[in-house]
């Protein structure tokens, strides 16, 4: 049976982009006679707030959506993400990283490192801590995936693929060189909380919720190749993916949570109806 989810993080109020995502997912579930699930991605306790979570439920209900209860809240499953992380560590694919953002910027700005100073934000982690063993992990260290090792740990990474049903439909496979260049050694667990970060939690929970099609924004398209690799390493099932267009503001910029002017709650307070919201996002 078709199962999809909407997986917001309660770090701000839902905006038009979230409405589009949730409405798209729910419509696909309904058309397929399947299920629409909600997942609260609240692993980052420093940024999540209970009032934002309450607003998510209120906004979605106002839009006319319904979802299965109980809702999966990631903060209640941190041990599972740690277990998945431990598995990757046991496979020898992780290392502790003590670099600050400033360290990374400095390493990337050094001409001998990248030859492209000034592009530090877009560049991948330069691998400063890659030589460190997990046994050296200090209390403030993050944990990174050694992507080259992770790719080498699967027999033929270029055969790992997924089916895309969204705006760039087709069958996609991992291009190892491109993943190394575009994604690099991402952080799997942050230093400030012991828990695993987004990438692990998302693959563990898409499996837990038996998601058959992940519906989400095109901004996460590139991350899907990494998710595909993590699924393989962790022995998890592979859903289809449906990446949808992004809702942009009038200047063409993707909406962000801090963009309160576009918050659903604000439109609602100003008298907009759910039908108005649908029109605004082109549904
Ligand atoms: N929690 C993510 C967000 O709010 C969405 C993750 C996903 O759909 O995979 O951007």
Short mmCIF file of N, CA, C and O in Angstrom, two decimals, residues 167-261:
data_model
loop_
_atom_site.label_atom_id
_atom_site.label_comp_id
_atom_site.label_asym_id
_atom_site.label_seq_id
_atom_site.Cartn_x
_atom_site.Cartn_y
_atom_site.Cartn_z
N UNK A 167 9.30 16.13 -10.46
CA UNK A 167 9.43 17.00 -11.64
C UNK A 167 10.60 16.63 -12.53
O UNK A 167 10.72 17.13 -13.63
N UNK A 168 11.49 15.79 -12.05
CA UNK A 168 12.55 15.27 -12.94
C UNK A 168 12.43 13.75 -12.96
O UNK A 168 13.28 13.06 -12.41
N UNK A 169 11.35 13.23 -13.53
CA UNK A 169 11.09 11.80 -13.40
C UNK A 169 12.13 10.95 -14.10
O UNK A 169 12.78 11.39 -15.05
N UNK A 170 12.28 9.76 -13.59
CA UNK A 170 13.21 8.82 -14.23
C UNK A 170 13.88 7.94 -13.20
O UNK A 170 13.51 7.94 -12.03
N UNK A 171 14.85 7.20 -13.68
CA UNK A 171 15.61 6.31 -12.80
C UNK A 171 16.98 6.95 -12.64
O UNK A 171 17.61 7.33 -13.63
N UNK A 172 17.42 7.10 -11.41
CA UNK A 172 18.71 7.73 -11.13
C UNK A 172 19.64 6.75 -10.44
O UNK A 172 19.18 5.91 -9.66
N UNK A 173 20.92 6.87 -10.73
CA UNK A 173 21.91 6.06 -10.01
C UNK A 173 22.99 6.98 -9.44
O UNK A 173 23.16 8.12 -9.90
N UNK A 174 23.68 6.46 -8.46
CA UNK A 174 24.73 7.24 -7.81
C UNK A 174 25.91 7.40 -8.77
O UNK A 174 26.34 6.43 -9.40
N UNK A 175 26.41 8.62 -8.86
CA UNK A 175 27.66 8.86 -9.57
C UNK A 175 28.69 9.12 -8.47
O UNK A 175 28.72 10.21 -7.87
N UNK A 176 29.55 8.11 -8.15
CA UNK A 176 30.44 8.24 -6.99
C UNK A 176 31.30 9.51 -7.03
O UNK A 176 31.44 10.19 -6.01
N UNK A 177 31.85 9.83 -8.19
CA UNK A 177 32.73 11.01 -8.28
C UNK A 177 31.95 12.28 -7.95
O UNK A 177 32.43 13.17 -7.24
N UNK A 178 30.74 12.33 -8.45
CA UNK A 178 29.92 13.52 -8.23
C UNK A 178 29.50 13.64 -6.76
O UNK A 178 29.47 14.72 -6.19
N UNK A 179 29.19 12.49 -6.16
CA UNK A 179 28.79 12.51 -4.74
C UNK A 179 29.96 13.00 -3.88
O UNK A 179 29.79 13.79 -2.96
N UNK A 180 31.17 12.53 -4.23
CA UNK A 180 32.36 12.97 -3.49
C UNK A 180 32.56 14.47 -3.66
O UNK A 180 32.88 15.19 -2.71
N UNK A 181 32.35 14.97 -4.87
CA UNK A 181 32.58 16.38 -5.14
C UNK A 181 31.48 17.27 -4.56
O UNK A 181 31.75 18.37 -4.08
N UNK A 182 30.24 16.79 -4.59
CA UNK A 182 29.12 17.64 -4.19
C UNK A 182 28.73 17.50 -2.72
O UNK A 182 28.21 18.44 -2.12
N UNK A 183 28.92 16.34 -2.17
CA UNK A 183 28.41 16.07 -0.82
C UNK A 183 29.57 15.89 0.17
O UNK A 183 29.57 16.48 1.24
N UNK A 184 30.54 15.08 -0.19
CA UNK A 184 31.72 14.91 0.66
C UNK A 184 31.40 14.24 1.99
O UNK A 184 30.38 13.56 2.14
N UNK A 185 32.28 14.45 2.96
CA UNK A 185 32.16 13.79 4.27
C UNK A 185 31.16 14.54 5.14
O UNK A 185 31.54 15.38 5.95
N UNK A 186 29.89 14.24 5.02
CA UNK A 186 28.88 14.98 5.77
C UNK A 186 28.88 14.59 7.25
O UNK A 186 29.36 13.54 7.63
N UNK A 187 28.30 15.47 8.05
CA UNK A 187 28.16 15.23 9.49
C UNK A 187 26.98 14.28 9.72
O UNK A 187 25.87 14.54 9.26
N UNK A 188 27.26 13.19 10.42
CA UNK A 188 26.19 12.24 10.75
C UNK A 188 25.65 12.49 12.15
O UNK A 188 24.52 12.14 12.46
N UNK A 189 26.49 13.03 13.02
CA UNK A 189 26.05 13.34 14.38
C UNK A 189 26.73 14.63 14.81
O UNK A 189 27.91 14.82 14.55
N UNK A 190 25.95 15.48 15.41
CA UNK A 190 26.50 16.78 15.81
C UNK A 190 27.20 16.69 17.14
O UNK A 190 27.02 15.74 17.89
N UNK A 191 27.94 17.76 17.42
CA UNK A 191 28.67 17.74 18.68
C UNK A 191 27.82 18.19 19.85
O UNK A 191 27.98 17.72 20.96
N UNK A 192 26.88 19.11 19.61
CA UNK A 192 26.15 19.68 20.74
C UNK A 192 25.13 18.71 21.33
O UNK A 192 24.84 18.75 22.51
N UNK A 193 24.57 17.83 20.51
CA UNK A 193 23.70 16.81 21.08
C UNK A 193 24.29 15.48 20.69
O UNK A 193 24.93 15.37 19.65
N UNK A 194 24.09 14.48 21.49
CA UNK A 194 24.66 13.18 21.18
C UNK A 194 24.02 12.54 19.97
O UNK A 194 24.56 11.66 19.32
N UNK A 195 22.85 13.02 19.63
CA UNK A 195 22.03 12.30 18.65
C UNK A 195 22.52 12.48 17.22
O UNK A 195 23.23 13.42 16.89
N UNK A 196 22.08 11.58 16.41
CA UNK A 196 22.40 11.64 14.99
C UNK A 196 21.64 12.79 14.34
O UNK A 196 20.58 13.18 14.77
N UNK A 197 22.21 13.30 13.29
CA UNK A 197 21.59 14.42 12.58
C UNK A 197 20.64 13.89 11.50
O UNK A 197 20.44 12.69 11.35
N UNK A 198 20.11 14.84 10.75
CA UNK A 198 19.05 14.59 9.78
C UNK A 198 19.23 13.35 8.90
O UNK A 198 18.32 12.53 8.76
N UNK A 199 20.42 13.20 8.28
CA UNK A 199 20.56 12.16 7.25
C UNK A 199 20.31 10.75 7.77
O UNK A 199 19.70 9.93 7.09
N UNK A 200 20.78 10.47 8.98
CA UNK A 200 20.54 9.13 9.53
C UNK A 200 19.09 8.99 9.94
O UNK A 200 18.43 7.99 9.63
N UNK A 201 18.58 10.00 10.64
CA UNK A 201 17.20 9.92 11.14
C UNK A 201 16.21 9.73 9.99
O UNK A 201 15.25 8.95 10.10
N UNK A 202 16.45 10.41 8.88
CA UNK A 202 15.48 10.35 7.79
C UNK A 202 15.43 8.96 7.15
O UNK A 202 14.35 8.43 6.86
N UNK A 203 16.58 8.32 6.97
CA UNK A 203 16.53 6.98 6.35
C UNK A 203 15.98 5.94 7.33
O UNK A 203 15.23 5.05 6.93
N UNK A 204 16.33 6.09 8.60
CA UNK A 204 15.81 5.15 9.60
C UNK A 204 14.28 5.28 9.68
O UNK A 204 13.56 4.27 9.70
N UNK A 205 13.78 6.50 9.67
CA UNK A 205 12.33 6.68 9.84
C UNK A 205 11.52 6.44 8.58
O UNK A 205 10.37 6.03 8.67
N UNK A 206 12.10 6.69 7.41
CA UNK A 206 11.36 6.33 6.20
C UNK A 206 11.16 4.80 6.18
O UNK A 206 10.13 4.31 5.75
N UNK A 207 12.15 4.08 6.71
CA UNK A 207 12.00 2.62 6.80
C UNK A 207 11.00 2.25 7.90
O UNK A 207 10.10 1.44 7.69
N UNK A 208 11.12 2.88 9.05
CA UNK A 208 10.23 2.58 10.18
C UNK A 208 8.78 2.82 9.80
O UNK A 208 7.89 2.05 10.13
N UNK A 209 8.52 3.91 9.09
CA UNK A 209 7.15 4.25 8.72
C UNK A 209 6.72 3.57 7.42
O UNK A 209 5.63 3.84 6.91
N UNK A 210 7.59 2.70 6.91
CA UNK A 210 7.29 1.92 5.69
C UNK A 210 6.82 2.82 4.56
O UNK A 210 5.83 2.56 3.88
N UNK A 211 7.58 3.91 4.38
CA UNK A 211 7.26 4.87 3.34
C UNK A 211 7.56 4.25 1.97
O UNK A 211 8.65 3.72 1.75
N UNK A 212 6.58 4.32 1.07
CA UNK A 212 6.81 3.78 -0.27
C UNK A 212 7.22 4.87 -1.25
O UNK A 212 7.84 4.60 -2.27
N UNK A 213 6.84 6.13 -0.94
CA UNK A 213 7.26 7.25 -1.78
C UNK A 213 7.51 8.47 -0.89
O UNK A 213 6.60 8.92 -0.19
N UNK A 214 8.73 8.98 -0.95
CA UNK A 214 9.08 10.19 -0.20
C UNK A 214 8.71 11.40 -1.05
O UNK A 214 9.21 11.54 -2.17
N UNK A 215 7.82 12.24 -0.53
CA UNK A 215 7.45 13.47 -1.23
C UNK A 215 8.12 14.63 -0.50
O UNK A 215 7.94 14.80 0.70
N UNK A 216 8.95 15.38 -1.20
CA UNK A 216 9.62 16.52 -0.57
C UNK A 216 10.14 17.47 -1.65
O UNK A 216 10.06 17.17 -2.84
N UNK A 217 10.71 18.58 -1.21
CA UNK A 217 11.12 19.63 -2.13
C UNK A 217 12.37 19.26 -2.91
O UNK A 217 13.20 18.47 -2.47
N UNK A 218 12.51 19.91 -4.05
CA UNK A 218 13.65 19.68 -4.93
C UNK A 218 14.98 20.06 -4.27
O UNK A 218 16.04 19.59 -4.67
N UNK A 219 14.92 20.85 -3.21
CA UNK A 219 16.16 21.22 -2.50
C UNK A 219 16.83 20.00 -1.88
O UNK A 219 18.02 20.05 -1.56
N UNK A 220 16.09 18.91 -1.70
CA UNK A 220 16.68 17.71 -1.10
C UNK A 220 17.04 16.65 -2.13
O UNK A 220 17.43 15.54 -1.78
N UNK A 221 16.93 17.01 -3.40
CA UNK A 221 17.21 16.02 -4.46
C UNK A 221 18.64 15.47 -4.34
O UNK A 221 18.86 14.26 -4.35
N UNK A 222 19.62 16.35 -4.18
CA UNK A 222 21.02 15.90 -4.12
C UNK A 222 21.26 15.00 -2.90
O UNK A 222 22.03 14.04 -2.97
N UNK A 223 20.57 15.31 -1.80
CA UNK A 223 20.75 14.51 -0.58
C UNK A 223 20.24 13.08 -0.77
O UNK A 223 20.66 12.16 -0.05
N UNK A 224 19.35 12.90 -1.74
CA UNK A 224 18.76 11.57 -1.94
C UNK A 224 19.82 10.53 -2.32
O UNK A 224 19.73 9.36 -1.93
N UNK A 225 20.86 10.95 -3.03
CA UNK A 225 21.92 10.01 -3.41
C UNK A 225 22.66 9.54 -2.16
O UNK A 225 23.01 8.36 -2.03
N UNK A 226 22.87 10.45 -1.24
CA UNK A 226 23.49 10.09 0.03
C UNK A 226 22.55 9.17 0.83
O UNK A 226 22.99 8.16 1.41
N UNK A 227 21.27 9.50 0.84
CA UNK A 227 20.31 8.67 1.57
C UNK A 227 20.29 7.26 1.00
O UNK A 227 20.19 6.27 1.73
N UNK A 228 20.41 7.19 -0.32
CA UNK A 228 20.42 5.88 -0.99
C UNK A 228 21.63 5.05 -0.52
O UNK A 228 21.53 3.84 -0.30
N UNK A 229 22.77 5.71 -0.37
CA UNK A 229 23.98 5.03 0.09
C UNK A 229 23.81 4.58 1.54
O UNK A 229 24.15 3.44 1.90
N UNK A 230 23.26 5.45 2.38
CA UNK A 230 23.05 5.08 3.79
C UNK A 230 22.07 3.91 3.91
O UNK A 230 22.26 3.01 4.71
N UNK A 231 21.02 3.92 3.07
CA UNK A 231 20.07 2.81 3.09
C UNK A 231 20.79 1.50 2.79
O UNK A 231 20.54 0.47 3.43
N UNK A 232 21.69 1.55 1.82
CA UNK A 232 22.40 0.33 1.43
C UNK A 232 23.29 -0.16 2.58
O UNK A 232 23.31 -1.34 2.91
N UNK A 233 24.01 0.78 3.19
CA UNK A 233 24.93 0.41 4.27
C UNK A 233 24.17 -0.11 5.49
O UNK A 233 24.67 -0.95 6.24
N UNK A 234 22.96 0.40 5.70
CA UNK A 234 22.19 0.02 6.89
C UNK A 234 21.18 -1.09 6.59
O UNK A 234 20.44 -1.51 7.48
N UNK A 235 21.15 -1.56 5.35
CA UNK A 235 20.23 -2.64 5.00
C UNK A 235 18.77 -2.22 5.06
O UNK A 235 17.91 -3.00 5.48
N UNK A 236 18.47 -1.00 4.65
CA UNK A 236 17.10 -0.48 4.72
C UNK A 236 16.43 -0.54 3.34
O UNK A 236 17.11 -0.48 2.32
N UNK A 237 15.09 -0.63 3.33
CA UNK A 237 14.39 -0.65 2.04
C UNK A 237 14.48 0.69 1.32
O UNK A 237 14.76 1.72 1.94
N UNK A 238 14.23 0.68 0.02
CA UNK A 238 14.37 1.87 -0.80
C UNK A 238 13.01 2.34 -1.30
O UNK A 238 12.38 1.65 -2.09
N UNK A 239 12.56 3.51 -0.83
CA UNK A 239 11.29 4.03 -1.37
C UNK A 239 11.51 4.67 -2.73
O UNK A 239 12.65 4.88 -3.16
N UNK A 240 10.41 5.02 -3.40
CA UNK A 240 10.50 5.91 -4.55
C UNK A 240 10.60 7.34 -4.01
O UNK A 240 10.28 7.58 -2.84
N UNK A 241 11.00 8.25 -4.87
CA UNK A 241 11.10 9.66 -4.46
C UNK A 241 10.30 10.54 -5.40
O UNK A 241 10.25 10.29 -6.61
N UNK A 242 9.68 11.55 -4.81
CA UNK A 242 8.91 12.51 -5.60
C UNK A 242 9.33 13.89 -5.12
O UNK A 242 8.84 14.39 -4.10
N UNK A 243 10.29 14.48 -5.82
CA UNK A 243 10.74 15.83 -5.46
C UNK A 243 9.92 16.84 -6.24
O UNK A 243 9.80 16.74 -7.46
N UNK A 244 9.33 17.77 -5.50
CA UNK A 244 8.45 18.73 -6.15
C UNK A 244 9.11 20.10 -6.28
O UNK A 244 10.10 20.38 -5.62
N UNK A 245 8.51 20.93 -7.12
CA UNK A 245 9.03 22.28 -7.33
C UNK A 245 9.01 23.04 -6.01
O UNK A 245 8.25 22.71 -5.11
N UNK A 246 9.83 24.07 -5.93
CA UNK A 246 9.89 24.87 -4.71
C UNK A 246 9.03 26.11 -4.88
O UNK A 246 8.92 26.65 -5.99
N UNK A 247 8.42 26.51 -3.80
CA UNK A 247 7.62 27.73 -3.82
C UNK A 247 8.56 28.90 -3.52
O UNK A 247 9.28 28.88 -2.52
N UNK A 248 8.58 29.85 -4.41
CA UNK A 248 9.51 30.96 -4.26
C UNK A 248 8.77 32.25 -3.92
O UNK A 248 7.59 32.38 -4.20
N UNK A 249 9.52 33.17 -3.33
CA UNK A 249 8.90 34.47 -3.06
C UNK A 249 8.92 35.29 -4.35
O UNK A 249 9.40 34.83 -5.39
N UNK A 250 8.42 36.49 -4.29
CA UNK A 250 8.30 37.28 -5.52
C UNK A 250 9.66 37.59 -6.13
O UNK A 250 9.78 37.82 -7.32
N UNK A 251 10.71 37.56 -5.29
CA UNK A 251 12.06 37.82 -5.81
C UNK A 251 12.69 36.54 -6.37
O UNK A 251 13.84 36.54 -6.79
N UNK A 252 11.96 35.42 -6.30
CA UNK A 252 12.48 34.18 -6.86
C UNK A 252 13.30 33.37 -5.88
O UNK A 252 13.88 32.35 -6.22
N UNK A 253 13.34 33.82 -4.64
CA UNK A 253 14.12 33.10 -3.62
C UNK A 253 13.26 32.02 -2.98
O UNK A 253 12.06 32.20 -2.76
N UNK A 254 13.90 30.90 -2.65
CA UNK A 254 13.18 29.83 -1.95
C UNK A 254 12.76 30.34 -0.59
O UNK A 254 13.50 31.05 0.08
N UNK A 255 11.54 29.96 -0.18
CA UNK A 255 11.07 30.42 1.13
C UNK A 255 11.80 29.71 2.25
O UNK A 255 12.10 28.54 2.16
N UNK A 256 12.09 30.43 3.31
CA UNK A 256 12.74 29.83 4.46
C UNK A 256 11.86 30.05 5.68
O UNK A 256 11.00 30.92 5.68
N UNK A 257 12.12 29.24 6.71
CA UNK A 257 11.28 29.33 7.91
C UNK A 257 11.34 30.70 8.55
O UNK A 257 10.40 31.17 9.13
N UNK A 258 12.50 31.35 8.42
CA UNK A 258 12.62 32.64 9.09
C UNK A 258 11.82 33.73 8.35
O UNK A 258 11.66 34.83 8.84
N UNK A 259 11.30 33.34 7.19
CA UNK A 259 10.54 34.25 6.36
C UNK A 259 9.11 34.33 6.90
O UNK A 259 8.18 33.86 6.29
N UNK A 260 8.94 34.96 8.06
CA UNK A 260 7.66 34.92 8.76
C UNK A 260 6.51 35.52 7.96
O UNK A 260 5.36 35.17 8.15
N UNK A 261 6.86 36.44 7.04
CA UNK A 261 5.82 37.09 6.26
C UNK A 261 5.02 36.07 5.45
O UNK A 261 3.88 36.33 5.08
#
